[in-house]
Amino acid sequence: IIENRTDAVDIDGRPAHSFEAVVSGGIDQDIADMLWLVKPAGIETHGDVIVNVTDSQGTVHAVSFSRPINAYIWAKVTVTVGTPAEFPDDASDTIKAKIVEYGSSTFGVGDDVIYQALFGPIYQNVPGISSVTITLASSADATPEPDPGDFSAANIDIPSAGISQWLADRIAVTINV
């Protein structure tokens, strides 16, 4: 829920004294019905999904909310092996799976992708590593891969109505023995 408590339209276009619910999942009508039940009287809903809701008196009201804007995350991971005897054969697949699992479960709607947080799932789940480097990029489309110059070792800003999307196919792992 993103509120605009001010007397003016905010920077993201929310009207004065309104709120925007950014909802991932669910059925549009169910979401609108619930928002109608819990929203304060006189406070406007805002969003790009508009659903009609009928109140207890039979009056129809338009209730608005938004769906998250997808930010597709791409990663390039380079791992240097320190102890080959401990380093597993399936390390590349494990790294991809753990990054996807962590990213999908940690970064919700409006959460920036914190670059440094991605190192933990790698070091915690793959033994024998000497060092790891990660570069990240994001795109508004699931394909194609961003240009090499778009990748950097930095956080990715996610808009307030955005959500990061993680997929193993968008993670490249290079192993240096």
Steps between C-alpha positions, in 0.01 A plus 500: 500500500641837395326801651478859389395689812574840350262755349661466154563235236824319586801443275359163383160646407302389805221749576496690828373294794511168316677168520624250246502129581757312293383140497678193370270202438133462574183558301425861405141493631603343832771763546265789419230362731750478787637848437145639506436331835815632669560840340420808707193703402584794276842369405548427131664187365751536218649263245491374144258212567143627545226265622137579580383409850138511617450623855236381748256763366534380140715793389785419262844647577822484298785363711855527367823320578818410314685189403879505546717614213750224424871576514679199353830443679807372318819388674851407397679304769869409488621250757864426573552157652729490803467136604424280198445189712209672679354675198190309375447397137153658497620836639377702203145364529504543879614862471224580251234326710607668825510848344152449352367361829650784703399777260144373460442456872684809627425790265132589492298779343697824504813339650830601340727209408791517743806383315702395807216279627549257211842385618364323810292236320802409288758472779252324731409229248812435293817385681852544365462856371791743521318807363185614321424799280147594399371756255131576456274660243125540466263530209135572443478200265575137582717481187744588349792517742614855579817632335828414677542867597170488691642257758660643813596408855228717651150492647204513263236760576147363478208746471241508780256300284770269360614150585818316405457182299757222531564210261800265476516552123592863564802409716836418339759324716868480411723265702876571524697207638 
